Short mmCIF file of C-alpha atoms and ligand atoms in Angstrom, two decimals:
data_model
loop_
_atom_site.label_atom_id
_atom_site.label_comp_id
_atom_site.label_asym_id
_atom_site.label_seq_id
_atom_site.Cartn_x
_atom_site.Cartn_y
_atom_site.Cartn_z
CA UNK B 1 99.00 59.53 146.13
CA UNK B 2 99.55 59.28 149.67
CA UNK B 3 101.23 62.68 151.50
CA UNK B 4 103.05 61.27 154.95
CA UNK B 5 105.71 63.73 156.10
CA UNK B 6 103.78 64.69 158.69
CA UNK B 7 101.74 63.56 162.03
CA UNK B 8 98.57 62.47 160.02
CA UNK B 9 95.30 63.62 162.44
CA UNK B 10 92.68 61.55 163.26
CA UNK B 11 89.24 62.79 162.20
CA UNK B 12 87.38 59.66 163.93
CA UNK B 13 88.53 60.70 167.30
CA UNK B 14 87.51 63.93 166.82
CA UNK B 15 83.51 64.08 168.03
CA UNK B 16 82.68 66.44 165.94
CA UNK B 17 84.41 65.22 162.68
CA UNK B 18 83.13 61.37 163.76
CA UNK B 19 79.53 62.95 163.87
CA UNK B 20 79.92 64.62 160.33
CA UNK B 21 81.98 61.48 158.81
CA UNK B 22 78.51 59.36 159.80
CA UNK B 23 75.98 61.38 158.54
CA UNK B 24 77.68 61.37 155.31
CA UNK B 25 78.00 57.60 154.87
CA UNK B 26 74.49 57.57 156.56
CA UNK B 27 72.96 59.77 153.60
CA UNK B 28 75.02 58.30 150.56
CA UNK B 29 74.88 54.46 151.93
CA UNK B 30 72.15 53.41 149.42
CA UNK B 31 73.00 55.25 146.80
CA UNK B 32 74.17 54.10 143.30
CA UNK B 33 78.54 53.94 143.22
CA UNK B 34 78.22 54.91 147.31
CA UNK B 35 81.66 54.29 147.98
CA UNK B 36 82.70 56.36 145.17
CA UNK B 37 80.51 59.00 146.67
CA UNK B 38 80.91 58.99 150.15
CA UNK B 39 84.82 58.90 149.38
CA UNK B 40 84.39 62.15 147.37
CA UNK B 41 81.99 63.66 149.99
CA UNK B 42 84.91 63.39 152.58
CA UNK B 43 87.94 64.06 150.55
CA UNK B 44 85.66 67.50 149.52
CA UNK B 45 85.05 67.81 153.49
CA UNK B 46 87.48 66.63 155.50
CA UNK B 47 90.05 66.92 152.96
CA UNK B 48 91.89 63.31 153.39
CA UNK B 49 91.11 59.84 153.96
CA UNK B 50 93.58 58.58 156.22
CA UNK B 51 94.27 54.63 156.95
CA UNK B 52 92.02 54.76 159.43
CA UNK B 53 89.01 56.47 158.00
CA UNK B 54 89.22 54.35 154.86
CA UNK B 55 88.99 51.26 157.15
CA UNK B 56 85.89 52.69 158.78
CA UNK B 57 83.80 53.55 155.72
CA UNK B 58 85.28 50.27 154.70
CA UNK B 59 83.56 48.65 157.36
CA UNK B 60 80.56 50.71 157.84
CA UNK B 61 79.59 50.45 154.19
CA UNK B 62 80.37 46.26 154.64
CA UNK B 63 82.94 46.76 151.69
CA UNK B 64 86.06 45.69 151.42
CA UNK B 65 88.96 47.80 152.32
CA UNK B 66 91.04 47.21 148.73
CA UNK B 67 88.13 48.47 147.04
CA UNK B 68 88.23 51.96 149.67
CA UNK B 69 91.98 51.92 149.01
CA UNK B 70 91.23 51.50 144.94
CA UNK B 71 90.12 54.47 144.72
CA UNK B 72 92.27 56.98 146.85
CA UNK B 73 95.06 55.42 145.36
CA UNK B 74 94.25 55.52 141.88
CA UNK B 75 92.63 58.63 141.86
CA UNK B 76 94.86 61.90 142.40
CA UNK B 77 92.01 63.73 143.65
CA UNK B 78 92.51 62.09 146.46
CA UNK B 79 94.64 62.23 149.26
CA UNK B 80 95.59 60.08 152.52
CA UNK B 81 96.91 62.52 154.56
CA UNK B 82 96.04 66.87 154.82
CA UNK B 83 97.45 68.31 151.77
CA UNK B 84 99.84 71.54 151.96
CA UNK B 85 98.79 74.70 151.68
CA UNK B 86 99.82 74.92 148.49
CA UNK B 87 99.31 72.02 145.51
CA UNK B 88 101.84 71.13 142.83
CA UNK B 89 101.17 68.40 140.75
CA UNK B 90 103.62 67.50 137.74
CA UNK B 91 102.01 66.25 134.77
CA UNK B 92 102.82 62.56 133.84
CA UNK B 93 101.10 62.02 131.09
CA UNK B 94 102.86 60.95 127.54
CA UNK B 95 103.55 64.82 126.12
CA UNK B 96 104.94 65.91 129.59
CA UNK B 97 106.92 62.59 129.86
CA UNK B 98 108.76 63.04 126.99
CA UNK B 99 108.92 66.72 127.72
CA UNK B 100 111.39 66.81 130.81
CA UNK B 101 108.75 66.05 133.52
CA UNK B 102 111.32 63.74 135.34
CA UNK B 103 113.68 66.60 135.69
CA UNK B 104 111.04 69.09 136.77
CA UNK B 105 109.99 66.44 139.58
CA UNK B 106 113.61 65.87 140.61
CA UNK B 107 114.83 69.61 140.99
CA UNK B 108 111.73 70.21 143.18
CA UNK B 109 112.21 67.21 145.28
CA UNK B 110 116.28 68.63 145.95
CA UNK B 111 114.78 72.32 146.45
CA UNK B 112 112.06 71.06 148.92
CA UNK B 113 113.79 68.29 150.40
CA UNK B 114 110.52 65.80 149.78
CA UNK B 115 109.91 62.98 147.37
CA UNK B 116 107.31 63.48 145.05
CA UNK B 117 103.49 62.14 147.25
CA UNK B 118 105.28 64.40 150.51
CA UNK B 119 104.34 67.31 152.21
CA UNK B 120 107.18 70.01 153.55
CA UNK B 121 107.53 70.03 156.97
CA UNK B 122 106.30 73.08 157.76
CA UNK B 123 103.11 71.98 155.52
CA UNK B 124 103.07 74.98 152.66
CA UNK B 125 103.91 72.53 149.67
CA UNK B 126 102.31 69.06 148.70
CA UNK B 127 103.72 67.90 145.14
CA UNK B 128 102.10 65.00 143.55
CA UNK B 129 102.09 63.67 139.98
CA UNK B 130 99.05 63.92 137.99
CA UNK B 131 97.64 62.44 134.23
CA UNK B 132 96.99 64.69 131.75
CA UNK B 133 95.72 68.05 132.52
CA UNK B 134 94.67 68.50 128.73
CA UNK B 135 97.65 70.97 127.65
CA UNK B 136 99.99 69.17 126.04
CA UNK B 137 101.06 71.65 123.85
CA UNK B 138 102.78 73.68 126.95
CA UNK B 139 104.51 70.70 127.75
CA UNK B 140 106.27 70.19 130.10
CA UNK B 141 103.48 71.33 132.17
CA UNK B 142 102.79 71.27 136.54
CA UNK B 143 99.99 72.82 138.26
CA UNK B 144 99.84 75.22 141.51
CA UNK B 145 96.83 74.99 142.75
CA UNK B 146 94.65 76.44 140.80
CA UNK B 147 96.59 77.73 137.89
CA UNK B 148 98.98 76.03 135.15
CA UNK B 149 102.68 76.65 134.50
CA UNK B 150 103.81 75.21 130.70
CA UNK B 151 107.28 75.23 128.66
CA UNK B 152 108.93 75.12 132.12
CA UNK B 153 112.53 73.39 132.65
CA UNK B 154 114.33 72.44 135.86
CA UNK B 155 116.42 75.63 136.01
CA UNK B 156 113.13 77.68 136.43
CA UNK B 157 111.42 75.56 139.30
CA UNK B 158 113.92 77.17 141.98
CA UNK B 159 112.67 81.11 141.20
CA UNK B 160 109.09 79.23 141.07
CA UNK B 161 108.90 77.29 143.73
CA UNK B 162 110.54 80.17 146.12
CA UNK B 163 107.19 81.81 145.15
CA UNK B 164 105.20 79.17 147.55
CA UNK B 165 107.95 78.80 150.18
CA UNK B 166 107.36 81.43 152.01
S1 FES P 1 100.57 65.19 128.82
FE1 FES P 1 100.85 66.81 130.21
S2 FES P 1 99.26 68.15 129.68
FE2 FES P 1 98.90 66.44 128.42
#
């Protein structure tokens, strides 16, 4: 899920960062499911694989750049752009679904003034959607970085989310 509301950095023109970037694909290159790897290896470090780095392990690991963009696309672990200081993922899986989480995403996109994959401006809140999270019965159910909210409706993401604006 890609996070674009703001000025995306560069890591690759960054000596430093470039230096790091290649001695991870240099370590992982011949290793079983490397691009898998080395993809985790910089979300982990770097934090984001922006269009530009996935075209440059893309190219530096001679495969091709849908399979690069696969994978940070399909997987909500990772991100194309810096997430905010502060995660919220809504739960999309069938339980939540049916639960309300539609309502829960649009009351936070009109508090925040984002759509759901966007990062406030001043970069405290990233909110994503996310598969199961393996509570179902607290449906519906969102995450804040590290800890789970359950049985929540729209009218309680305002007091909520206020928490993490500040
Ligand atoms: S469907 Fe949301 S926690 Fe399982």
């Amino acid at each position: 899920m890609e996070t674009v509301s703001t000025t995306i950095p560069n890591p690759l023109t960054i000596p430093e960062q470039k230096t790091f970037i290649d001695s991870i694909i240099e370590r992982n290159r011949n290793k079983p499911g490397a691009t898998m790897v080395v993809c985790t290896e910089l979300q982990n470090e770097i934090g984001y694989l922006s269009a530009p780095l996935q075209e440059y392990v893309a190219s530096e690991m001679n495969v091709p750049l849908s399979s690069i963009r696969g994978v940070v696309t399909f997987y909500s672990f990772f991100t194309a752009a810096p997430r905010g200081k502060h995660s919220i993922k809504f739960c999309l899986g069938t339980a939540c679904y049916v639960g309300g989480a539609d309502q829960l995403i649009e009351k936070a996109e009109q508090v925040l003034g984002i759509k759901i994959g966007e990062t406030t401006s001043d970069g405290a809140i990233t909110i994503e959607a996310c598969r199961c999270v393996g509570a179902c019965s607290q449906a519906p159910v969102i995450t804040i970085d590290e800890e789970l909210f359950g049985k929540l409706s729209a009218s309680k993401m305002p007091k909520l989310l206020k928490k993490y604006q500040d």
